[in-house]
């Protein structure tokens, strides 16, 4: 499965107030593994840079003044993303800006039912805990020491690592490998047979209900609908 881990930087908080995209960073993953393919661009927002936004990402109007307009690279962005699922932290924010920019150049909007919001995932997995990208890096032991200011490509690369942890990919693989090795060692080698009695489910009813509610809100075309009961 192809997924694009995506992050943006902007001039402010709301495209309806005239704020614009100034940076997009994308990291390609296939079957939860980064392929090394990325798409990273800065854009001239055709407006000033408020000090509040500059303090977040450090991108000045002067630095962006000779960068291309989003319109010049919009099709290149759409082609890179293709029909992949989009993995975004606080997806509603980024999607508002992306779709506002696509609308400006008469390109089709990106559908929300193809988006995985890692902020929502983290809040469900760790109720009551802080779920910022920095907090999740600390929780999962991910090195974010280079993240002095926000930057779209660096944040997308860090988010890719966080996403793997949120979906249990790396930890599950290590746990299964260790468990299998231990069983084989105790058995003196050879083939490990099936359990004589299946283990009871560890999923609590409230967790199952929350998952079903999440699936229901993804939209009719969401991939997970194919696997939901």
mmCIF file of C-alpha atoms in Angstrom:
data_model
loop_
_atom_site.group_PDB
_atom_site.id
_atom_site.type_symbol
_atom_site.label_atom_id
_atom_site.label_comp_id
_atom_site.label_asym_id
_atom_site.label_seq_id
_atom_site.Cartn_x
_atom_site.Cartn_y
_atom_site.Cartn_z
ATOM 1 C CA UNK A 1 0.000 0.000 0.000
ATOM 2 C CA UNK A 2 1.367 3.416 -0.985
ATOM 3 C CA UNK A 3 1.098 6.232 1.557
ATOM 4 C CA UNK A 4 2.365 9.807 1.509
ATOM 5 C CA UNK A 5 3.415 11.322 4.833
ATOM 6 C CA UNK A 6 2.770 15.040 4.409
ATOM 7 C CA UNK A 7 3.359 18.308 6.241
ATOM 8 C CA UNK A 8 2.947 21.979 5.333
ATOM 9 C CA UNK A 9 4.016 25.407 6.562
ATOM 10 C CA UNK A 10 1.874 28.496 6.037
ATOM 11 C CA UNK A 11 1.663 32.240 6.625
ATOM 12 C CA UNK A 12 -1.083 31.815 9.217
ATOM 13 C CA UNK A 13 -3.970 29.764 10.501
ATOM 14 C CA UNK A 14 -6.829 30.254 8.043
ATOM 15 C CA UNK A 15 -6.787 30.306 4.225
ATOM 16 C CA UNK A 16 -10.141 32.121 4.293
ATOM 17 C CA UNK A 17 -8.308 35.103 5.820
ATOM 18 C CA UNK A 18 -5.849 35.260 2.927
ATOM 19 C CA UNK A 19 -3.140 33.054 4.387
ATOM 20 C CA UNK A 20 -1.150 30.882 2.007
ATOM 21 C CA UNK A 21 1.017 27.781 1.822
ATOM 22 C CA UNK A 22 4.763 28.431 1.845
ATOM 23 C CA UNK A 23 6.167 24.880 2.088
ATOM 24 C CA UNK A 24 5.136 21.280 1.445
ATOM 25 C CA UNK A 25 7.137 18.220 2.446
ATOM 26 C CA UNK A 26 6.163 14.679 1.395
ATOM 27 C CA UNK A 27 7.712 11.299 2.209
ATOM 28 C CA UNK A 28 6.651 8.191 0.291
ATOM 29 C CA UNK A 29 6.033 4.921 2.128
ATOM 30 C CA UNK A 30 5.055 1.560 0.705
ATOM 31 C CA UNK A 31 3.786 -1.084 3.121
ATOM 32 C CA UNK A 32 4.929 1.094 6.049
ATOM 33 C CA UNK A 33 8.500 1.333 4.704
ATOM 34 C CA UNK A 34 9.990 4.653 3.502
ATOM 35 C CA UNK A 35 11.114 4.289 -0.110
ATOM 36 C CA UNK A 36 13.486 7.263 -0.083
ATOM 37 C CA UNK A 37 11.268 9.199 -2.511
ATOM 38 C CA UNK A 38 10.335 12.691 -1.311
ATOM 39 C CA UNK A 39 8.722 15.866 -2.682
ATOM 40 C CA UNK A 40 9.750 19.136 -1.030
ATOM 41 C CA UNK A 41 9.097 22.664 -2.259
ATOM 42 C CA UNK A 42 8.963 26.250 -0.992
ATOM 43 C CA UNK A 43 6.456 28.708 -2.457
ATOM 44 C CA UNK A 44 6.205 32.464 -2.834
ATOM 45 C CA UNK A 45 2.955 33.280 -0.966
ATOM 46 C CA UNK A 46 2.551 36.634 -2.752
ATOM 47 C CA UNK A 47 2.046 38.379 0.570
ATOM 48 C CA UNK A 48 3.892 39.357 3.754
ATOM 49 C CA UNK A 49 4.990 36.916 6.461
ATOM 50 C CA UNK A 50 3.404 37.647 9.866
ATOM 51 C CA UNK A 51 5.911 37.558 12.711
ATOM 52 C CA UNK A 52 3.892 34.873 14.500
ATOM 53 C CA UNK A 53 4.268 32.490 11.557
ATOM 54 C CA UNK A 54 7.940 33.399 11.042
ATOM 55 C CA UNK A 55 8.643 32.516 14.671
ATOM 56 C CA UNK A 56 7.228 29.031 14.024
ATOM 57 C CA UNK A 57 9.060 28.062 10.830
ATOM 58 C CA UNK A 58 11.659 30.775 10.215
ATOM 59 C CA UNK A 59 10.685 31.346 6.565
ATOM 60 C CA UNK A 60 10.866 35.053 5.766
ATOM 61 C CA UNK A 61 9.143 36.905 2.954
ATOM 62 C CA UNK A 62 12.613 37.759 1.613
ATOM 63 C CA UNK A 63 13.662 34.091 1.520
ATOM 64 C CA UNK A 64 10.438 33.119 -0.260
ATOM 65 C CA UNK A 65 10.413 36.026 -2.718
ATOM 66 C CA UNK A 66 12.304 34.132 -5.465
ATOM 67 C CA UNK A 67 10.538 30.804 -4.940
ATOM 68 C CA UNK A 68 7.963 29.521 -7.456
ATOM 69 C CA UNK A 69 4.259 30.145 -7.055
ATOM 70 C CA UNK A 70 2.139 27.182 -6.000
ATOM 71 C CA UNK A 71 0.388 27.398 -9.386
ATOM 72 C CA UNK A 72 3.666 26.580 -11.139
ATOM 73 C CA UNK A 73 4.119 23.306 -9.235
ATOM 74 C CA UNK A 74 0.534 22.331 -8.441
ATOM 75 C CA UNK A 75 0.296 19.602 -11.090
ATOM 76 C CA UNK A 76 3.707 18.224 -10.104
ATOM 77 C CA UNK A 77 2.445 17.935 -6.510
ATOM 78 C CA UNK A 78 -0.784 16.230 -7.585
ATOM 79 C CA UNK A 79 1.162 13.796 -9.766
ATOM 80 C CA UNK A 80 3.544 12.890 -6.930
ATOM 81 C CA UNK A 81 0.721 12.286 -4.465
ATOM 82 C CA UNK A 82 -1.296 10.301 -7.006
ATOM 83 C CA UNK A 83 -4.041 8.224 -5.390
ATOM 84 C CA UNK A 84 -2.014 7.349 -2.279
ATOM 85 C CA UNK A 85 -3.401 7.652 1.215
ATOM 86 C CA UNK A 86 -2.237 10.812 2.968
ATOM 87 C CA UNK A 87 -0.852 10.612 6.507
ATOM 88 C CA UNK A 88 -0.976 14.025 8.208
ATOM 89 C CA UNK A 89 -0.715 15.253 11.798
ATOM 90 C CA UNK A 90 -3.710 17.491 12.548
ATOM 91 C CA UNK A 91 -4.940 16.794 9.035
ATOM 92 C CA UNK A 92 -7.809 19.291 9.001
ATOM 93 C CA UNK A 93 -5.373 22.218 9.097
ATOM 94 C CA UNK A 94 -3.155 21.043 6.229
ATOM 95 C CA UNK A 95 -6.071 19.875 4.095
ATOM 96 C CA UNK A 96 -7.806 23.262 4.307
ATOM 97 C CA UNK A 97 -4.703 24.962 2.941
ATOM 98 C CA UNK A 98 -3.955 22.325 0.307
ATOM 99 C CA UNK A 99 -7.480 22.386 -1.054
ATOM 100 C CA UNK A 100 -7.629 26.189 -0.973
ATOM 101 C CA UNK A 101 -4.475 26.312 -3.100
ATOM 102 C CA UNK A 102 -5.755 23.616 -5.476
ATOM 103 C CA UNK A 103 -9.009 25.522 -5.872
ATOM 104 C CA UNK A 104 -7.073 28.663 -6.859
ATOM 105 C CA UNK A 105 -5.611 26.787 -9.851
ATOM 106 C CA UNK A 106 -8.807 24.906 -10.754
ATOM 107 C CA UNK A 107 -7.553 21.471 -9.715
ATOM 108 C CA UNK A 108 -9.684 18.890 -7.915
ATOM 109 C CA UNK A 109 -9.721 18.936 -4.133
ATOM 110 C CA UNK A 110 -8.122 16.130 -2.137
ATOM 111 C CA UNK A 111 -10.803 13.994 -0.477
ATOM 112 C CA UNK A 112 -10.756 13.660 3.317
ATOM 113 C CA UNK A 113 -11.646 9.956 3.079
ATOM 114 C CA UNK A 114 -8.108 9.244 1.841
ATOM 115 C CA UNK A 115 -6.513 10.915 4.868
ATOM 116 C CA UNK A 116 -5.148 9.315 8.043
ATOM 117 C CA UNK A 117 -4.939 11.887 10.858
ATOM 118 C CA UNK A 118 -2.148 10.842 13.240
ATOM 119 C CA UNK A 119 -3.252 13.419 15.813
ATOM 120 C CA UNK A 120 -6.641 11.691 16.097
ATOM 121 C CA UNK A 121 -4.901 8.297 16.172
ATOM 122 C CA UNK A 122 -2.603 9.401 19.005
ATOM 123 C CA UNK A 123 -5.492 10.803 21.060
ATOM 124 C CA UNK A 124 -7.375 7.520 20.749
ATOM 125 C CA UNK A 125 -4.332 5.419 21.571
ATOM 126 C CA UNK A 126 -3.186 7.596 24.484
ATOM 127 C CA UNK A 127 -6.333 9.212 25.968
ATOM 128 C CA UNK A 128 -5.626 12.298 28.038
ATOM 129 C CA UNK A 129 -1.960 12.498 26.977
ATOM 130 C CA UNK A 130 -0.470 15.305 24.936
ATOM 131 C CA UNK A 131 -0.309 14.375 21.276
ATOM 132 C CA UNK A 132 1.939 16.951 19.613
ATOM 133 C CA UNK A 133 4.636 15.636 17.309
ATOM 134 C CA UNK A 134 7.328 16.491 19.860
ATOM 135 C CA UNK A 135 5.427 14.714 22.656
ATOM 136 C CA UNK A 136 5.002 11.606 20.497
ATOM 137 C CA UNK A 137 8.707 11.610 19.645
ATOM 138 C CA UNK A 138 9.474 11.645 23.365
ATOM 139 C CA UNK A 139 6.976 8.853 24.052
ATOM 140 C CA UNK A 140 8.393 6.588 21.335
ATOM 141 C CA UNK A 141 12.069 7.486 21.730
ATOM 142 C CA UNK A 142 12.365 9.125 18.308
ATOM 143 C CA UNK A 143 15.246 11.572 17.851
ATOM 144 C CA UNK A 144 13.881 15.012 16.962
ATOM 145 C CA UNK A 145 16.931 16.992 18.088
ATOM 146 C CA UNK A 146 17.251 18.603 14.629
ATOM 147 C CA UNK A 147 13.750 20.068 14.942
ATOM 148 C CA UNK A 148 14.682 23.542 16.214
ATOM 149 C CA UNK A 149 11.893 25.109 14.123
ATOM 150 C CA UNK A 150 9.063 23.566 12.139
ATOM 151 C CA UNK A 151 10.056 22.463 8.637
ATOM 152 C CA UNK A 152 7.739 20.537 6.328
ATOM 153 C CA UNK A 153 10.130 17.861 5.068
ATOM 154 C CA UNK A 154 11.831 17.251 8.428
ATOM 155 C CA UNK A 155 8.442 17.079 10.145
ATOM 156 C CA UNK A 156 7.173 14.638 7.500
ATOM 157 C CA UNK A 157 10.233 12.424 8.031
ATOM 158 C CA UNK A 158 9.714 12.470 11.797
ATOM 159 C CA UNK A 159 5.984 11.831 11.357
ATOM 160 C CA UNK A 160 6.775 8.757 9.259
ATOM 161 C CA UNK A 161 8.617 7.273 12.259
ATOM 162 C CA UNK A 162 5.805 8.256 14.629
ATOM 163 C CA UNK A 163 3.215 6.728 12.288
ATOM 164 C CA UNK A 164 5.050 3.392 12.269
ATOM 165 C CA UNK A 165 4.968 3.390 16.076
ATOM 166 C CA UNK A 166 1.310 4.444 16.245
ATOM 167 C CA UNK A 167 0.330 1.575 13.967
ATOM 168 C CA UNK A 168 2.453 -0.874 15.962
ATOM 169 C CA UNK A 169 4.576 -1.827 12.946
ATOM 170 C CA UNK A 170 8.069 -1.833 14.390
ATOM 171 C CA UNK A 171 7.140 -2.955 17.918
ATOM 172 C CA UNK A 172 4.835 -5.696 16.662
ATOM 173 C CA UNK A 173 7.485 -7.089 14.338
ATOM 174 C CA UNK A 174 10.110 -7.141 17.086
ATOM 175 C CA UNK A 175 7.730 -8.729 19.578
ATOM 176 C CA UNK A 176 6.652 -11.449 17.173
ATOM 177 C CA UNK A 177 10.236 -12.235 16.202
ATOM 178 C CA UNK A 178 11.354 -12.466 19.824
ATOM 179 C CA UNK A 179 8.387 -14.605 20.836
ATOM 180 C CA UNK A 180 8.878 -17.005 17.920
ATOM 181 C CA UNK A 181 12.586 -17.382 18.685
ATOM 182 C CA UNK A 182 11.873 -18.107 22.324
ATOM 183 C CA UNK A 183 9.271 -20.753 21.505
ATOM 184 C CA UNK A 184 11.582 -22.450 19.017
ATOM 185 C CA UNK A 185 14.429 -22.430 21.548
ATOM 186 C CA UNK A 186 12.273 -24.033 24.255
ATOM 187 C CA UNK A 187 11.062 -26.647 21.793
ATOM 188 C CA UNK A 188 14.619 -27.530 20.813
ATOM 189 C CA UNK A 189 14.211 -26.268 17.239
ATOM 190 C CA UNK A 190 11.857 -27.493 14.561
ATOM 191 C CA UNK A 191 8.431 -26.256 13.523
ATOM 192 C CA UNK A 192 6.219 -24.439 16.009
ATOM 193 C CA UNK A 193 2.694 -25.820 16.002
ATOM 194 C CA UNK A 194 -0.582 -23.965 16.593
ATOM 195 C CA UNK A 195 -1.821 -23.236 20.111
ATOM 196 C CA UNK A 196 -4.109 -25.947 21.454
ATOM 197 C CA UNK A 197 -6.485 -23.206 22.617
ATOM 198 C CA UNK A 198 -6.781 -19.722 21.135
ATOM 199 C CA UNK A 199 -5.972 -16.790 23.422
ATOM 200 C CA UNK A 200 -8.961 -14.642 24.430
ATOM 201 C CA UNK A 201 -9.317 -11.259 22.735
ATOM 202 C CA UNK A 202 -7.597 -8.369 24.534
ATOM 203 C CA UNK A 203 -9.727 -5.730 22.807
ATOM 204 C CA UNK A 204 -12.058 -3.984 25.246
ATOM 205 C CA UNK A 205 -15.660 -3.254 24.135
ATOM 206 C CA UNK A 206 -15.103 0.512 24.360
ATOM 207 C CA UNK A 207 -11.999 0.223 22.153
ATOM 208 C CA UNK A 208 -13.946 -1.755 19.558
ATOM 209 C CA UNK A 209 -16.765 0.803 19.619
ATOM 210 C CA UNK A 210 -14.292 3.680 19.195
ATOM 211 C CA UNK A 211 -12.668 1.910 16.249
ATOM 212 C CA UNK A 212 -16.017 1.280 14.568
ATOM 213 C CA UNK A 213 -16.947 4.951 15.034
ATOM 214 C CA UNK A 214 -13.639 5.967 13.465
ATOM 215 C CA UNK A 215 -14.207 3.699 10.449
ATOM 216 C CA UNK A 216 -17.752 5.037 10.029
ATOM 217 C CA UNK A 217 -16.437 8.595 9.799
ATOM 218 C CA UNK A 218 -13.916 7.935 7.030
ATOM 219 C CA UNK A 219 -16.394 8.113 4.172
ATOM 220 C CA UNK A 220 -17.818 5.519 1.815
ATOM 221 C CA UNK A 221 -14.662 5.236 -0.328
ATOM 222 C CA UNK A 222 -12.229 4.684 2.543
ATOM 223 C CA UNK A 223 -9.944 1.667 2.130
ATOM 224 C CA UNK A 224 -10.644 0.408 5.646
ATOM 225 C CA UNK A 225 -14.318 -0.030 4.755
ATOM 226 C CA UNK A 226 -13.266 -3.160 2.827
ATOM 227 C CA UNK A 227 -12.030 -4.775 6.046
ATOM 228 C CA UNK A 228 -14.656 -3.506 8.501
ATOM 229 C CA UNK A 229 -17.290 -6.116 9.523
#
